[in-house]
mmCIF file of C-alpha atoms in Angstrom:
data_model
loop_
_atom_site.group_PDB
_atom_site.id
_atom_site.type_symbol
_atom_site.label_atom_id
_atom_site.label_comp_id
_atom_site.label_asym_id
_atom_site.label_seq_id
_atom_site.Cartn_x
_atom_site.Cartn_y
_atom_site.Cartn_z
ATOM 1 C CA UNK F 38 -17.535 10.073 41.641
ATOM 2 C CA UNK F 39 -20.938 10.994 43.139
ATOM 3 C CA UNK F 40 -23.438 13.276 41.407
ATOM 4 C CA UNK F 41 -25.302 15.979 43.302
ATOM 5 C CA UNK F 42 -27.279 19.170 42.889
ATOM 6 C CA UNK F 43 -26.090 21.955 45.216
ATOM 7 C CA UNK F 44 -28.466 24.826 45.797
ATOM 8 C CA UNK F 45 -28.825 28.012 47.809
ATOM 9 C CA UNK F 46 -30.872 31.194 47.753
ATOM 10 C CA UNK F 47 -30.509 34.734 49.027
ATOM 11 C CA UNK F 48 -32.988 37.303 50.177
ATOM 12 C CA UNK F 49 -30.987 40.551 50.209
ATOM 13 C CA UNK F 50 -27.463 39.558 51.267
ATOM 14 C CA UNK F 51 -24.626 41.545 49.619
ATOM 15 C CA UNK F 52 -22.739 40.250 46.603
ATOM 16 C CA UNK F 53 -19.374 40.072 48.363
ATOM 17 C CA UNK F 54 -20.834 37.581 50.847
ATOM 18 C CA UNK F 55 -22.487 35.483 48.150
ATOM 19 C CA UNK F 56 -19.249 35.539 46.111
ATOM 20 C CA UNK F 57 -17.428 33.771 48.947
ATOM 21 C CA UNK F 58 -20.033 31.009 48.927
ATOM 22 C CA UNK F 59 -19.851 30.703 45.149
ATOM 23 C CA UNK F 60 -16.055 30.589 45.169
ATOM 24 C CA UNK F 61 -16.016 27.818 47.766
ATOM 25 C CA UNK F 62 -18.498 25.818 45.701
ATOM 26 C CA UNK F 63 -16.357 26.353 42.605
ATOM 27 C CA UNK F 64 -13.515 24.701 44.520
ATOM 28 C CA UNK F 65 -15.382 21.450 45.180
ATOM 29 C CA UNK F 66 -13.584 18.275 44.146
ATOM 30 C CA UNK F 67 -14.502 14.616 43.896
ATOM 31 C CA UNK F 68 -18.095 15.129 42.726
ATOM 32 C CA UNK F 69 -20.005 16.094 39.596
ATOM 33 C CA UNK F 70 -22.387 18.885 40.574
ATOM 34 C CA UNK F 71 -25.150 21.063 39.249
ATOM 35 C CA UNK F 72 -25.076 24.271 41.305
ATOM 36 C CA UNK F 73 -28.297 26.296 41.441
ATOM 37 C CA UNK F 74 -28.146 29.851 42.735
ATOM 38 C CA UNK F 75 -31.783 30.874 43.192
ATOM 39 C CA UNK F 76 -31.711 34.623 43.648
ATOM 40 C CA UNK F 77 -34.681 36.440 45.170
ATOM 41 C CA UNK F 78 -33.550 39.647 43.469
ATOM 42 C CA UNK F 79 -32.677 40.119 39.797
ATOM 43 C CA UNK F 80 -28.961 40.938 39.678
ATOM 44 C CA UNK F 81 -27.190 40.889 36.276
ATOM 45 C CA UNK F 82 -23.783 41.103 37.966
ATOM 46 C CA UNK F 83 -24.551 38.037 40.073
ATOM 47 C CA UNK F 84 -25.867 36.214 37.004
ATOM 48 C CA UNK F 85 -22.690 36.873 35.021
ATOM 49 C CA UNK F 86 -20.386 35.974 37.895
ATOM 50 C CA UNK F 87 -22.254 32.751 38.695
ATOM 51 C CA UNK F 88 -22.331 31.529 35.114
ATOM 52 C CA UNK F 89 -18.611 32.291 34.688
ATOM 53 C CA UNK F 90 -17.675 29.709 37.325
ATOM 54 C CA UNK F 91 -18.748 26.593 35.432
ATOM 55 C CA UNK F 92 -16.156 23.897 34.800
ATOM 56 C CA UNK F 93 -16.075 20.381 33.402
ATOM 57 C CA UNK F 94 -17.499 18.839 36.589
ATOM 58 C CA UNK F 95 -19.289 21.844 38.149
ATOM 59 C CA UNK F 96 -22.125 23.450 36.201
ATOM 60 C CA UNK F 97 -23.347 26.736 37.714
ATOM 61 C CA UNK F 98 -26.837 28.050 36.974
ATOM 62 C CA UNK F 99 -28.331 31.379 38.049
ATOM 63 C CA UNK F 100 -32.073 31.891 38.212
ATOM 64 C CA UNK F 101 -34.265 34.643 39.627
ATOM 65 C CA UNK F 102 -37.224 33.422 41.683
ATOM 66 C CA UNK F 103 -40.032 35.215 43.553
ATOM 67 C CA UNK F 104 -39.062 36.548 46.991
ATOM 68 C CA UNK F 105 -41.464 34.295 48.897
ATOM 69 C CA UNK F 106 -39.522 32.312 51.490
ATOM 70 C CA UNK F 107 -36.556 30.048 52.125
ATOM 71 C CA UNK F 108 -38.812 26.984 52.123
ATOM 72 C CA UNK F 109 -40.309 28.044 48.796
ATOM 73 C CA UNK F 110 -36.796 28.302 47.312
ATOM 74 C CA UNK F 111 -35.859 24.884 48.655
ATOM 75 C CA UNK F 112 -39.002 23.329 47.198
ATOM 76 C CA UNK F 113 -38.302 25.036 43.893
ATOM 77 C CA UNK F 114 -34.828 23.473 43.891
ATOM 78 C CA UNK F 115 -36.316 20.009 44.423
ATOM 79 C CA UNK F 116 -38.330 20.448 41.227
ATOM 80 C CA UNK F 117 -35.393 21.831 39.215
ATOM 81 C CA UNK F 118 -32.633 19.526 40.483
ATOM 82 C CA UNK F 119 -30.928 17.355 37.902
ATOM 83 C CA UNK F 120 -29.858 14.781 40.498
ATOM 84 C CA UNK F 121 -31.736 12.993 43.292
ATOM 85 C CA UNK F 122 -29.000 13.895 45.779
ATOM 86 C CA UNK F 123 -29.726 17.531 46.642
ATOM 87 C CA UNK F 124 -27.383 19.484 48.915
ATOM 88 C CA UNK F 125 -28.398 22.749 50.584
ATOM 89 C CA UNK F 126 -26.249 25.556 51.973
ATOM 90 C CA UNK F 127 -26.917 29.111 53.073
ATOM 91 C CA UNK F 128 -25.625 32.035 51.014
ATOM 92 C CA UNK F 129 -23.118 33.050 53.703
ATOM 93 C CA UNK F 130 -21.004 29.894 54.070
ATOM 94 C CA UNK F 131 -17.549 28.764 52.992
ATOM 95 C CA UNK F 132 -17.428 25.056 52.168
ATOM 96 C CA UNK F 133 -14.327 22.908 52.443
ATOM 97 C CA UNK F 134 -13.233 21.448 49.063
ATOM 98 C CA UNK F 135 -14.461 17.925 49.855
ATOM 99 C CA UNK F 136 -17.713 19.050 51.483
ATOM 100 C CA UNK F 137 -20.010 18.023 48.609
ATOM 101 C CA UNK F 138 -18.342 14.682 47.908
ATOM 102 C CA UNK F 139 -18.418 13.664 51.577
ATOM 103 C CA UNK F 140 -22.044 14.660 52.109
ATOM 104 C CA UNK F 141 -23.129 12.990 48.859
ATOM 105 C CA UNK F 142 -21.338 9.775 49.866
ATOM 106 C CA UNK F 143 -23.173 9.761 53.192
ATOM 107 C CA UNK F 144 -26.506 10.230 51.448
ATOM 108 C CA UNK F 145 -25.629 7.273 49.209
ATOM 109 C CA UNK F 146 -25.596 4.945 52.230
ATOM 110 C CA UNK F 147 -28.491 2.525 52.441
ATOM 111 C CA UNK F 148 -31.604 3.922 54.082
ATOM 112 C CA UNK F 149 -30.359 7.496 54.535
ATOM 113 C CA UNK F 150 -32.982 10.100 53.667
ATOM 114 C CA UNK F 151 -31.436 13.269 55.133
ATOM 115 C CA UNK F 152 -27.850 14.080 56.121
ATOM 116 C CA UNK F 153 -26.178 17.146 57.557
ATOM 117 C CA UNK F 154 -22.618 18.265 58.085
ATOM 118 C CA UNK F 155 -20.430 20.103 60.545
ATOM 119 C CA UNK F 156 -20.931 23.887 60.778
ATOM 120 C CA UNK F 157 -18.359 26.069 62.526
ATOM 121 C CA UNK F 158 -18.441 29.868 62.949
ATOM 122 C CA UNK F 159 -16.388 32.462 61.147
ATOM 123 C CA UNK F 160 -16.858 35.513 63.374
ATOM 124 C CA UNK F 161 -16.571 38.975 61.817
ATOM 125 C CA UNK F 162 -16.360 40.599 65.248
ATOM 126 C CA UNK F 163 -15.516 39.431 68.733
ATOM 127 C CA UNK F 164 -18.240 36.974 69.806
ATOM 128 C CA UNK F 165 -20.308 37.570 72.906
ATOM 129 C CA UNK F 166 -19.456 35.411 75.921
ATOM 130 C CA UNK F 167 -22.931 33.917 75.765
ATOM 131 C CA UNK F 168 -22.081 32.598 72.307
ATOM 132 C CA UNK F 169 -20.215 29.721 73.950
ATOM 133 C CA UNK F 170 -23.550 28.249 75.016
ATOM 134 C CA UNK F 171 -24.921 25.471 72.829
ATOM 135 C CA UNK F 172 -28.409 26.965 72.629
ATOM 136 C CA UNK F 173 -26.959 30.260 71.352
ATOM 137 C CA UNK F 174 -24.820 28.495 68.754
ATOM 138 C CA UNK F 175 -28.038 26.809 67.621
ATOM 139 C CA UNK F 176 -29.465 30.257 66.870
ATOM 140 C CA UNK F 177 -26.434 30.939 64.684
ATOM 141 C CA UNK F 178 -27.098 27.647 62.827
ATOM 142 C CA UNK F 179 -23.919 25.978 64.100
ATOM 143 C CA UNK F 180 -23.512 22.237 64.585
ATOM 144 C CA UNK F 181 -20.277 20.570 65.651
ATOM 145 C CA UNK F 182 -20.490 16.949 66.798
ATOM 146 C CA UNK F 183 -16.933 16.176 65.746
ATOM 147 C CA UNK F 184 -15.523 14.713 62.541
ATOM 148 C CA UNK F 185 -17.246 11.339 62.803
ATOM 149 C CA UNK F 186 -20.506 10.010 61.376
ATOM 150 C CA UNK F 187 -23.516 9.231 63.547
ATOM 151 C CA UNK F 188 -27.277 8.848 63.439
ATOM 152 C CA UNK F 189 -29.085 11.954 64.726
ATOM 153 C CA UNK F 190 -32.622 13.224 65.209
ATOM 154 C CA UNK F 191 -32.091 16.435 63.248
ATOM 155 C CA UNK F 192 -29.607 18.418 61.234
ATOM 156 C CA UNK F 193 -29.111 22.184 60.734
ATOM 157 C CA UNK F 194 -30.312 23.869 57.573
ATOM 158 C CA UNK F 195 -27.110 25.739 56.695
ATOM 159 C CA UNK F 196 -25.444 22.452 55.701
ATOM 160 C CA UNK F 197 -27.524 19.426 54.755
ATOM 161 C CA UNK F 198 -28.848 17.304 51.940
ATOM 162 C CA UNK F 199 -31.659 14.930 51.068
ATOM 163 C CA UNK F 200 -32.396 12.030 48.769
ATOM 164 C CA UNK F 201 -35.364 12.970 46.613
ATOM 165 C CA UNK F 202 -35.840 9.426 45.306
ATOM 166 C CA UNK F 203 -36.012 7.877 48.785
ATOM 167 C CA UNK F 204 -38.169 10.558 50.376
ATOM 168 C CA UNK F 205 -40.678 10.539 47.532
ATOM 169 C CA UNK F 206 -43.709 12.629 48.509
ATOM 170 C CA UNK F 207 -41.910 13.610 51.730
ATOM 171 C CA UNK F 208 -39.252 15.487 49.724
ATOM 172 C CA UNK F 209 -40.727 18.899 50.459
ATOM 173 C CA UNK F 210 -40.478 21.732 52.962
ATOM 174 C CA UNK F 211 -43.378 23.178 54.929
ATOM 175 C CA UNK F 212 -43.769 26.691 53.536
ATOM 176 C CA UNK F 213 -45.460 27.901 56.712
ATOM 177 C CA UNK F 214 -42.048 27.427 58.372
ATOM 178 C CA UNK F 215 -38.641 28.889 57.544
ATOM 179 C CA UNK F 216 -37.356 32.376 56.885
ATOM 180 C CA UNK F 217 -39.429 34.740 54.825
ATOM 181 C CA UNK F 218 -39.591 38.471 54.280
ATOM 182 C CA UNK F 219 -36.462 38.992 56.359
ATOM 183 C CA UNK F 220 -38.112 37.419 59.444
ATOM 184 C CA UNK F 221 -36.094 34.829 61.356
ATOM 185 C CA UNK F 222 -38.582 31.968 61.318
ATOM 186 C CA UNK F 223 -37.148 28.444 61.309
ATOM 187 C CA UNK F 224 -38.069 24.838 61.926
ATOM 188 C CA UNK F 225 -38.501 23.647 58.353
ATOM 189 C CA UNK F 226 -35.357 21.487 58.488
ATOM 190 C CA UNK F 227 -36.384 19.822 61.778
ATOM 191 C CA UNK F 228 -39.878 19.177 60.434
ATOM 192 C CA UNK F 229 -38.373 17.469 57.363
ATOM 193 C CA UNK F 230 -36.194 15.262 59.578
ATOM 194 C CA UNK F 231 -39.222 14.219 61.632
ATOM 195 C CA UNK F 232 -41.077 13.125 58.513
ATOM 196 C CA UNK F 233 -38.027 11.253 57.198
ATOM 197 C CA UNK F 234 -37.691 9.348 60.479
ATOM 198 C CA UNK F 235 -41.406 8.566 60.525
ATOM 199 C CA UNK F 236 -41.032 7.151 57.007
ATOM 200 C CA UNK F 237 -38.413 4.701 58.285
ATOM 201 C CA UNK F 238 -35.397 6.526 56.871
ATOM 202 C CA UNK F 239 -32.214 7.484 58.688
ATOM 203 C CA UNK F 240 -30.958 11.003 59.432
ATOM 204 C CA UNK F 241 -27.151 11.139 59.474
ATOM 205 C CA UNK F 242 -24.539 13.611 60.671
ATOM 206 C CA UNK F 243 -21.214 13.585 58.799
ATOM 207 C CA UNK F 244 -18.505 15.667 60.446
ATOM 208 C CA UNK F 245 -16.259 15.319 57.399
ATOM 209 C CA UNK F 246 -18.654 17.556 55.443
ATOM 210 C CA UNK F 247 -17.547 20.813 57.036
ATOM 211 C CA UNK F 248 -18.214 24.435 56.245
ATOM 212 C CA UNK F 249 -17.833 27.804 57.930
ATOM 213 C CA UNK F 250 -20.919 29.883 58.624
ATOM 214 C CA UNK F 251 -20.111 33.582 58.540
ATOM 215 C CA UNK F 252 -21.458 35.667 61.420
ATOM 216 C CA UNK F 253 -21.513 39.368 60.563
ATOM 217 C CA UNK F 254 -21.277 42.110 63.224
ATOM 218 C CA UNK F 255 -24.990 42.972 63.129
ATOM 219 C CA UNK F 256 -25.735 39.458 64.419
ATOM 220 C CA UNK F 257 -23.197 39.590 67.232
ATOM 221 C CA UNK F 258 -25.631 41.421 69.477
ATOM 222 C CA UNK F 259 -27.940 40.355 72.291
ATOM 223 C CA UNK F 260 -30.841 41.965 70.465
ATOM 224 C CA UNK F 261 -30.356 39.700 67.440
ATOM 225 C CA UNK F 262 -30.040 36.583 69.614
ATOM 226 C CA UNK F 263 -33.262 37.393 71.496
ATOM 227 C CA UNK F 264 -35.056 38.067 68.226
ATOM 228 C CA UNK F 265 -33.884 34.753 66.819
ATOM 229 C CA UNK F 266 -35.017 32.915 69.964
ATOM 230 C CA UNK F 267 -38.432 34.556 69.686
ATOM 231 C CA UNK F 268 -38.992 33.294 66.146
ATOM 232 C CA UNK F 269 -37.529 29.883 67.019
ATOM 233 C CA UNK F 270 -40.150 29.629 69.750
ATOM 234 C CA UNK F 271 -42.915 30.391 67.279
ATOM 235 C CA UNK F 272 -41.593 27.698 64.952
ATOM 236 C CA UNK F 273 -41.547 25.128 67.733
ATOM 237 C CA UNK F 274 -45.080 26.055 68.757
ATOM 238 C CA UNK F 275 -46.243 25.558 65.167
ATOM 239 C CA UNK F 276 -44.780 22.040 65.288
ATOM 240 C CA UNK F 277 -46.529 21.112 68.518
ATOM 241 C CA UNK F 278 -44.317 22.441 71.284
ATOM 242 C CA UNK F 279 -40.992 21.381 72.770
ATOM 243 C CA UNK F 280 -38.515 19.431 70.597
ATOM 244 C CA UNK F 281 -37.785 15.779 71.379
#
């Protein structure tokens, strides 16, 4: 049975949304996990609910951290993780029961430094027609390459993991990239993948490690999509221009 640390953070998302993520993580099977909820707001109700979910194989921990950025929270988790296999999700996902065990098994394969899973949408309103386009689904942090495994150039940050022991000094996120202060910056996950590949490690996609990414009505608008594309463009420019 693989061991893994699962971690996520929230900026100001509502408790009901976070509860659904927590409940899906409490239903994980086939792995022994430390689950770190790094909250960027001090919430006694969230603390009590998180700590109440612990079981024999799943140990939940709640901690309040400074509201700096997503990359800061991910770096903080690397320092606090009990296990070298560290799995990341967003605070608005619903993971299938074997998500953690499948992703951890993929990261256990020889030479794998980063691995990501399949991300499918759970729409809370009727999606826009343009949402069928791959580049728009990218803005919603979706990734669906089927149920198989394959080598890839990058993963998507709503569903991925890394091997701290293999990455060594490269096990870090660029804190000039990624979401912060409610702004939709990105690129920190792609930048990590680039460094892993340059270090001679493999980046894997595992379609068995599936979760749903919830899309709330306020994001099912052209205005939100254009805003997300704007910040994605800034992130790409900060990394040197067009992606490979």
